Short mmCIF file of C-alpha atoms in Angstrom, two decimals:
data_model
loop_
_atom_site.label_atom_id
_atom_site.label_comp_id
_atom_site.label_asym_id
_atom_site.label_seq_id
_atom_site.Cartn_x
_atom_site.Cartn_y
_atom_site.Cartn_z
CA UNK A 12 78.51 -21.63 17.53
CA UNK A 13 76.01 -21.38 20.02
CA UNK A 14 73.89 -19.23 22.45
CA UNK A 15 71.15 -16.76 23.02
CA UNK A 16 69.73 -15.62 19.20
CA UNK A 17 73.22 -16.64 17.23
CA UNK A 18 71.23 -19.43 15.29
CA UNK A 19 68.99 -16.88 13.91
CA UNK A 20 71.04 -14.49 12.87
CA UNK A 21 72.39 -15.34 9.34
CA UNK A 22 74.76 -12.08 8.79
CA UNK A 23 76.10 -8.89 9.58
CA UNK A 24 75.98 -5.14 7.93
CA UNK A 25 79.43 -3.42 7.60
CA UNK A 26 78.22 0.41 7.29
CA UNK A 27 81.68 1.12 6.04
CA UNK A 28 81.85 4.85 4.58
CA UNK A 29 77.76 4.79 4.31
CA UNK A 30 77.56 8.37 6.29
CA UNK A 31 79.53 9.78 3.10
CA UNK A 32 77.35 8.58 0.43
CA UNK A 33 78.63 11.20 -2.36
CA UNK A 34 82.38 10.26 -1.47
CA UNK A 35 81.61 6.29 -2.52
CA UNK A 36 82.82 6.20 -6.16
CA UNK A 37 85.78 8.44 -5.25
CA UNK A 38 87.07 6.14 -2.22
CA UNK A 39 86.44 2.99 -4.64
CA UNK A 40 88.97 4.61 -6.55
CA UNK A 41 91.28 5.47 -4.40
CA UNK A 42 91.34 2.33 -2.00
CA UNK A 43 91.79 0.33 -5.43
CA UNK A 44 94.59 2.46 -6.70
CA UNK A 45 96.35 1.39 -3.14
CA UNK A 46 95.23 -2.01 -3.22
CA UNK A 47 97.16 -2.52 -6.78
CA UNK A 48 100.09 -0.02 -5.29
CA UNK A 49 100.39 -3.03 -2.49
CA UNK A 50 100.36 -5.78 -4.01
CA UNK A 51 103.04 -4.60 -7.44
CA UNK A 52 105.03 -2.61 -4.68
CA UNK A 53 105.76 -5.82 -2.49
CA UNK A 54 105.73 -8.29 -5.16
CA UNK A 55 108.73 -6.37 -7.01
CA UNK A 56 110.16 -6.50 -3.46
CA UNK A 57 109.74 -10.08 -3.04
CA UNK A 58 111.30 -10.68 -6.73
CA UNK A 59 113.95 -8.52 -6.25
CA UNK A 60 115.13 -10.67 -2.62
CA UNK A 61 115.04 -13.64 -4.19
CA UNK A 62 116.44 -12.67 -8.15
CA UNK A 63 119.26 -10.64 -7.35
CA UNK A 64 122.69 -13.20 -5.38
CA UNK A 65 123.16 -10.04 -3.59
CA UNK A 66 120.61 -9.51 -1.58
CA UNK A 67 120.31 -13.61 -0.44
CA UNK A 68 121.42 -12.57 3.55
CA UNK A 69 119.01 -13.18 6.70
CA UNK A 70 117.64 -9.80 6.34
CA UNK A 71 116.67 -9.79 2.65
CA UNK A 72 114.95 -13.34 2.87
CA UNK A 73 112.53 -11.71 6.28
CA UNK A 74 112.12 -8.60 4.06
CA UNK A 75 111.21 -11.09 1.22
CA UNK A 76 108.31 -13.12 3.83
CA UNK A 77 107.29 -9.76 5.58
CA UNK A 78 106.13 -8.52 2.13
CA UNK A 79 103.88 -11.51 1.74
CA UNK A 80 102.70 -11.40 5.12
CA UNK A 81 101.48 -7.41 3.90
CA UNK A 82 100.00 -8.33 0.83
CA UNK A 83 98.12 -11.75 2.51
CA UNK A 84 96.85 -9.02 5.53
CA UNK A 85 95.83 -6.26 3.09
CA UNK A 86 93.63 -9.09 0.97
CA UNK A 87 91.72 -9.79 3.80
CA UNK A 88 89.66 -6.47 4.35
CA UNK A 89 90.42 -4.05 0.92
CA UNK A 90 88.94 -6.39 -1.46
CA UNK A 91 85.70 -7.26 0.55
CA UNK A 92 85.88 -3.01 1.46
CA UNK A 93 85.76 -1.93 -2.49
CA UNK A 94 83.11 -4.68 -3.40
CA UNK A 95 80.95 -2.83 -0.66
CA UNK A 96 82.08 0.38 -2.17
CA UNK A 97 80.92 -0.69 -5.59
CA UNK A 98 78.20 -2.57 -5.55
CA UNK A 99 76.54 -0.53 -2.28
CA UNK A 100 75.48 -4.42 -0.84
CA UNK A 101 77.13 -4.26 3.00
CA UNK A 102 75.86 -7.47 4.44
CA UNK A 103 78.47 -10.40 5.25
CA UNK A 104 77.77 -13.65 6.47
CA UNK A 105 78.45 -15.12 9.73
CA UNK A 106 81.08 -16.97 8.52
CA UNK A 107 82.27 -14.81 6.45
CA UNK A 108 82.94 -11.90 9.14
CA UNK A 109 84.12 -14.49 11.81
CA UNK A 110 86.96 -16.16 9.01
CA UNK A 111 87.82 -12.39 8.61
CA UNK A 112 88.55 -12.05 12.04
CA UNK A 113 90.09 -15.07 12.79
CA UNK A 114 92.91 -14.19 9.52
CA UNK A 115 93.11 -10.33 10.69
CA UNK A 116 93.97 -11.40 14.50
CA UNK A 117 96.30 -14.39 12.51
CA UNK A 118 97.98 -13.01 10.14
CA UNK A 119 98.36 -9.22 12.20
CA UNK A 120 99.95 -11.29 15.28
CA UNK A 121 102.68 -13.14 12.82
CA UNK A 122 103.11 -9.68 11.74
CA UNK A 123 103.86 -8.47 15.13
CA UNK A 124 106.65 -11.75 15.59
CA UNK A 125 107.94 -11.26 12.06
CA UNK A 126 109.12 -7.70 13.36
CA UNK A 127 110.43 -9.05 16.32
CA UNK A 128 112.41 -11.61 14.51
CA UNK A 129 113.44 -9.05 11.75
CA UNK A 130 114.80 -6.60 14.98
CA UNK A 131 116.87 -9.37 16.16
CA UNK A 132 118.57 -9.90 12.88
CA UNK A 133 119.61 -6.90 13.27
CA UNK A 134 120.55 -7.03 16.61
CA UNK A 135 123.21 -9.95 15.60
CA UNK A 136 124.22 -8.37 12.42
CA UNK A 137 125.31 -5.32 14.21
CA UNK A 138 125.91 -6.26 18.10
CA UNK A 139 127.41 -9.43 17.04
CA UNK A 140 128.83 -9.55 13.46
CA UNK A 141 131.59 -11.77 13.54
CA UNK A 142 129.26 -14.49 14.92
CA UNK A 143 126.07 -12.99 12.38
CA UNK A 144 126.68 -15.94 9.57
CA UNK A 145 126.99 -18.61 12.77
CA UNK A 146 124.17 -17.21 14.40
CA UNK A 147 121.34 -16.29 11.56
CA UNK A 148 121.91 -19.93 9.66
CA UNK A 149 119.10 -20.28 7.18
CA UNK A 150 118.11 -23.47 9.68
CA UNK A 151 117.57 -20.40 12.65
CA UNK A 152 115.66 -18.26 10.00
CA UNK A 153 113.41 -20.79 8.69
CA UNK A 154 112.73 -21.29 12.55
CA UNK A 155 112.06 -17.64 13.00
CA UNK A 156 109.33 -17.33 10.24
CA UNK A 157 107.32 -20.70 10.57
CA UNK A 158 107.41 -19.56 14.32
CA UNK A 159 106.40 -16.69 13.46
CA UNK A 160 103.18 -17.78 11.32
CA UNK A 161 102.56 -20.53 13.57
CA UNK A 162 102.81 -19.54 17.03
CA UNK A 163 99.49 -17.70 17.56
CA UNK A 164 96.86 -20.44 15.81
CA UNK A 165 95.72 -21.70 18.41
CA UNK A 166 94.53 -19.08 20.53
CA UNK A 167 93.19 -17.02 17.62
CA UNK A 168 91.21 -20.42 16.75
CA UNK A 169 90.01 -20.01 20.26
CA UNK A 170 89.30 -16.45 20.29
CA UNK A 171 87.31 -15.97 17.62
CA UNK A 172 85.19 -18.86 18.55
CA UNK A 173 84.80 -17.47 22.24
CA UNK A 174 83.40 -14.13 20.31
CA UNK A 175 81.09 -15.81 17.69
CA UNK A 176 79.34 -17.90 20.37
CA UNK A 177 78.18 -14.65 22.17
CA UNK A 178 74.65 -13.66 21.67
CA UNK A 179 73.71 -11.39 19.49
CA UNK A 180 70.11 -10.36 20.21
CA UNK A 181 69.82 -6.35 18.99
CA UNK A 182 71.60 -4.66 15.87
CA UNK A 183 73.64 -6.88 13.47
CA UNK A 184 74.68 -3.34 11.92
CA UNK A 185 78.84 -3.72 12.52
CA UNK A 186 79.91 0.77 12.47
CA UNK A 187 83.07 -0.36 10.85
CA UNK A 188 85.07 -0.94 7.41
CA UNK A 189 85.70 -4.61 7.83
CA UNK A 190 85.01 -7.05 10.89
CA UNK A 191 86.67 -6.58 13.58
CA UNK A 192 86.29 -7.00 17.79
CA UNK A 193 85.08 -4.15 18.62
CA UNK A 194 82.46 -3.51 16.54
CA UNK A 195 81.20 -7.31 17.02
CA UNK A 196 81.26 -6.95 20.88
CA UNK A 197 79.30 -3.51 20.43
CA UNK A 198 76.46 -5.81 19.21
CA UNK A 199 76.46 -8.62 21.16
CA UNK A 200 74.20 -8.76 24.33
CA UNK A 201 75.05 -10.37 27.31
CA UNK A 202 78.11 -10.16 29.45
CA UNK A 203 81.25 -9.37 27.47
CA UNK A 204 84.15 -8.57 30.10
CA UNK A 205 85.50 -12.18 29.46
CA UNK A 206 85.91 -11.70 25.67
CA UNK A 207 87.39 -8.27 26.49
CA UNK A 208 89.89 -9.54 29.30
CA UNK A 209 90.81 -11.88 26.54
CA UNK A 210 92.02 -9.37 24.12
CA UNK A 211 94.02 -7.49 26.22
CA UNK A 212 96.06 -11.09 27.53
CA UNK A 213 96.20 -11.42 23.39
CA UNK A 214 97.25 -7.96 23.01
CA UNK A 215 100.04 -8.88 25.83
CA UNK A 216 101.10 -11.85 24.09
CA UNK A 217 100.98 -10.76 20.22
CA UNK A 218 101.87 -7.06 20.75
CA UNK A 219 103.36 -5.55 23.53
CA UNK A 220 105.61 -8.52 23.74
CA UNK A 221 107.09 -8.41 20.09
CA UNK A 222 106.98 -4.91 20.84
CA UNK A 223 109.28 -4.98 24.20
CA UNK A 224 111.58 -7.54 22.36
CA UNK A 225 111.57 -5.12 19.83
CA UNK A 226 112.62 -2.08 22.08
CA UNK A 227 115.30 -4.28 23.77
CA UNK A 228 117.14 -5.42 20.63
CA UNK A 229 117.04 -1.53 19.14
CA UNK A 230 118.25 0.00 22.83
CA UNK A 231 121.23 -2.64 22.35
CA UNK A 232 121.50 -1.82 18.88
CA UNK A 233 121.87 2.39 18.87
CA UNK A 234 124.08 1.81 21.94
CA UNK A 235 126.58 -0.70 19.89
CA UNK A 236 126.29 2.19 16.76
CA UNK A 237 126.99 4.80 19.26
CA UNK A 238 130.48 2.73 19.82
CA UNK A 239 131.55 2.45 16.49
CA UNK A 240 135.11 4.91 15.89
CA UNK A 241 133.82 5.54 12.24
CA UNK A 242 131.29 8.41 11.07
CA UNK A 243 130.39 6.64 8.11
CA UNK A 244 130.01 3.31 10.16
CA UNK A 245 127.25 4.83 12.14
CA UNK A 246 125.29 6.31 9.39
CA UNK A 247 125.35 3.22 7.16
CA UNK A 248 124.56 1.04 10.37
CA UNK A 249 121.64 3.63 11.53
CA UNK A 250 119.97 3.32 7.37
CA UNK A 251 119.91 -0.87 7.71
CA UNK A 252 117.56 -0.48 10.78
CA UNK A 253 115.66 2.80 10.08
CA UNK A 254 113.41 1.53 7.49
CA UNK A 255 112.70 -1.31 9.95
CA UNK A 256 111.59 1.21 12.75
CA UNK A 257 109.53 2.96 10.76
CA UNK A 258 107.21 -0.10 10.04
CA UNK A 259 107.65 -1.15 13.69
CA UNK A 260 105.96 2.89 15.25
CA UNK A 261 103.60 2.84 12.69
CA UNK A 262 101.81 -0.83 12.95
CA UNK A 263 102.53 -0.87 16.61
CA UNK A 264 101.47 2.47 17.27
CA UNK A 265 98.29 2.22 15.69
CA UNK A 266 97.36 -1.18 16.52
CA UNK A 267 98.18 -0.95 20.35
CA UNK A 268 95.84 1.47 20.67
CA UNK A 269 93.16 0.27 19.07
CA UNK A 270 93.18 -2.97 20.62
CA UNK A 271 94.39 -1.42 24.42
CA UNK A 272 91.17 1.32 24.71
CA UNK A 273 88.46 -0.50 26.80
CA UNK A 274 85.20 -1.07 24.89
CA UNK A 275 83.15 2.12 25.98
CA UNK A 276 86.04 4.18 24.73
CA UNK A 277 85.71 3.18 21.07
CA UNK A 278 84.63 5.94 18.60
CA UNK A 279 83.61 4.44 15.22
CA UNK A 280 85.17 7.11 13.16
CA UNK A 281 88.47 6.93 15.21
CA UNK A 282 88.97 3.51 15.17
CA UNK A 283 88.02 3.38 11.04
CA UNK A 284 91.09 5.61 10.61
CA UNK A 285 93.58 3.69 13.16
CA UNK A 286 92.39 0.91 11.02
CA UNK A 287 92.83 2.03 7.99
CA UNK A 288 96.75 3.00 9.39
CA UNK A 289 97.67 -0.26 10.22
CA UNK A 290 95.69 -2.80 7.38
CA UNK A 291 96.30 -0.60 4.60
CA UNK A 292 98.81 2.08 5.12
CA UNK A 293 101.77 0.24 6.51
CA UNK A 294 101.53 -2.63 3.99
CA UNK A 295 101.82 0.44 0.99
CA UNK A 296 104.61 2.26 3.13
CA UNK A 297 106.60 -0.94 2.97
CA UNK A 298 107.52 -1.18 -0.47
CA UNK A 299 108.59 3.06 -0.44
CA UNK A 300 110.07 2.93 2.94
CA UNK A 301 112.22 -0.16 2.15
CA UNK A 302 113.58 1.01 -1.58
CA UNK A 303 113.83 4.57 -0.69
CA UNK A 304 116.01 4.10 2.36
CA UNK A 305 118.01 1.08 1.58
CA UNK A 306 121.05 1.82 -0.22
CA UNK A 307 120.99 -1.95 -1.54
CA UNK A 308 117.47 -2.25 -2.60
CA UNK A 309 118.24 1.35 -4.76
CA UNK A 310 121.69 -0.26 -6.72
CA UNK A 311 119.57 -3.77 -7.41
CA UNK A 312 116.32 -1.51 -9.19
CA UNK A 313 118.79 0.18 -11.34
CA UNK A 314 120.26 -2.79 -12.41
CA UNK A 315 116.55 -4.31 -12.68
CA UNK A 316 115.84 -0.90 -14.59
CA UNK A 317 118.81 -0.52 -16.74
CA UNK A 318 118.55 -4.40 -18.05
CA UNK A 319 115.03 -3.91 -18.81
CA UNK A 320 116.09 -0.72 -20.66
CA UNK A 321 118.81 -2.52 -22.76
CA UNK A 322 116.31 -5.55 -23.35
CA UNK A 323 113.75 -2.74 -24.74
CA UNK A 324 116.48 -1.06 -27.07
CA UNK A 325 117.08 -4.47 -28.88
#
């Protein structure tokens, strides 16, 4: 990393929730509460894909990864967030902040192709099921996922080195509750429109997309449900993808706009909250939204539940 005053500056300060001092020991609490709600909720998912024979289909085994992926996204900024929160001590290094970007841009763009993937197994379970065992192979879905985690590394490499070797001459104070683009750009000097037009071609590629290939596959999916003869065909048909959408409007929806405003148009407290939607609130929706609404994942607990209750009569 090189240029202008970078060599001298050793670290950065996330303010985090500073301008609420009397709120700190309550939002330590809370954020750890979800952290620990996050990381049980998706593991028991992720235990439950892989323990139970009936559940070992295409969709199940994404469902299975995607939880990972949440859990791996969420470690990057809650733990690092509560330490701040407890201890008061805000500063990060300069390696520190850019190896969080470089795994939030990472890991949130194989979340973006994960979806997209997961959308398409749908598509061919319910546009195409005769074919659906042909199609989805576990070859094809191993494809999907390392594709998935893989595809983006190189240009995230390449972006967060393009930021980092700005200079940063004035305030190292980052208004935010982790490290993230926007806040970095806000205190860099010098000429930033190439880093910007850079996000938005990354926000192209890693969001709108997955997105688009998202919408496509759904469009084809509600109008092959809207086909079937059977009442009860549609309404099982409409709760296997449901669940999906949900994750898909919220991560999207917050993300996208985050990433789409243009740099002057960034308010610290909004973007804090958008954050907050997308890092922390999908990955603790996932677990709820996926058990709740899944007719499959609710039979396998109470089997989970009711063997644990037997073992803990004997």
């Amino acid at each position: 990393m090189a240029g202008g005053n970078i060599t001298d500056m050793k670290e950065f300060i996330l303010l985090g929730f500073s301008d609420i001092p009397k709120f700190q020991g309550l939002l330590f609490g809370i954020f750890l509460i979800i952290y620990l709600c996050i990381i049980i909720g998706n593991t028991l998912i992720i235990i439950i894909t892989k323990a139970d024979p009936a559940l070992q289909t295409p969709m199940y085994y994404f469902l299975g990864n995607f939880s990972f992926l949440e859990m791996c996204y969420t470690s990057v900024t809650l733990p690092r967030m509560l330490m701040n929160l407890w201890t008061q001590k805000r500063t990060i290094s300069l390696l520190a902040c850019a190896t969080q970007v470089c795994l939030i841009l990472g890991l949130g763009g194989s979340e973006c192709f994960l979806l997209a993937a997961m959308a398409y197994d749908r598509y061919v379970a319910i546009c195409k099921p005769l074919y659906y065992l042909f199609i989805m192979n576990h070859k094809i879905c191993v494809q999907l996922l390392i594709g998935s985690w893989v595809i983006g590394i190189p240009v995230i490499l390449g972006q967060t080195y393009q930021i980092f070797s700005l200079p940063f001459c004035g305030s190292t104070r980052l208004n935010h509750i982790f490290c993230d683009i926007y806040p970095i750009l806000q205190v860099a000097c010098g000429d930033t429109s190439v880093s910007e037009i850079f996000i938005y071609v990354d926000v192209v590629l890693f969001g709108i997309v997955p997105f688009l290939l998202i919408c496509g596959s759904y469009v084809k999916i509600i109008v092959a449900i809207l086909k079937l003869p059977s009442a009860i065909g549609k309404s099982k048909a409409f709760s296997t993808c449901s669940s999906h959408l949900m994750v898909v409007v919220l991560f999207f929806g917050s993300g996208i706009i985050v990433y789409l405003q243009p740099k002057s148009s960034h308010s610290a407290g909004s973007d804090k909250i958008l954050s907050l939607f997308y890092t922390i609130l999908t990955p603790l929706c996932n677990p709820m939204i996926y058990s709740l609404r899944n007719k499959d994942f609710v039979v396998t607990i109470r089997k989970v539940l009711s063997k644990c209750s037997r073992i803990g009569n004997r």
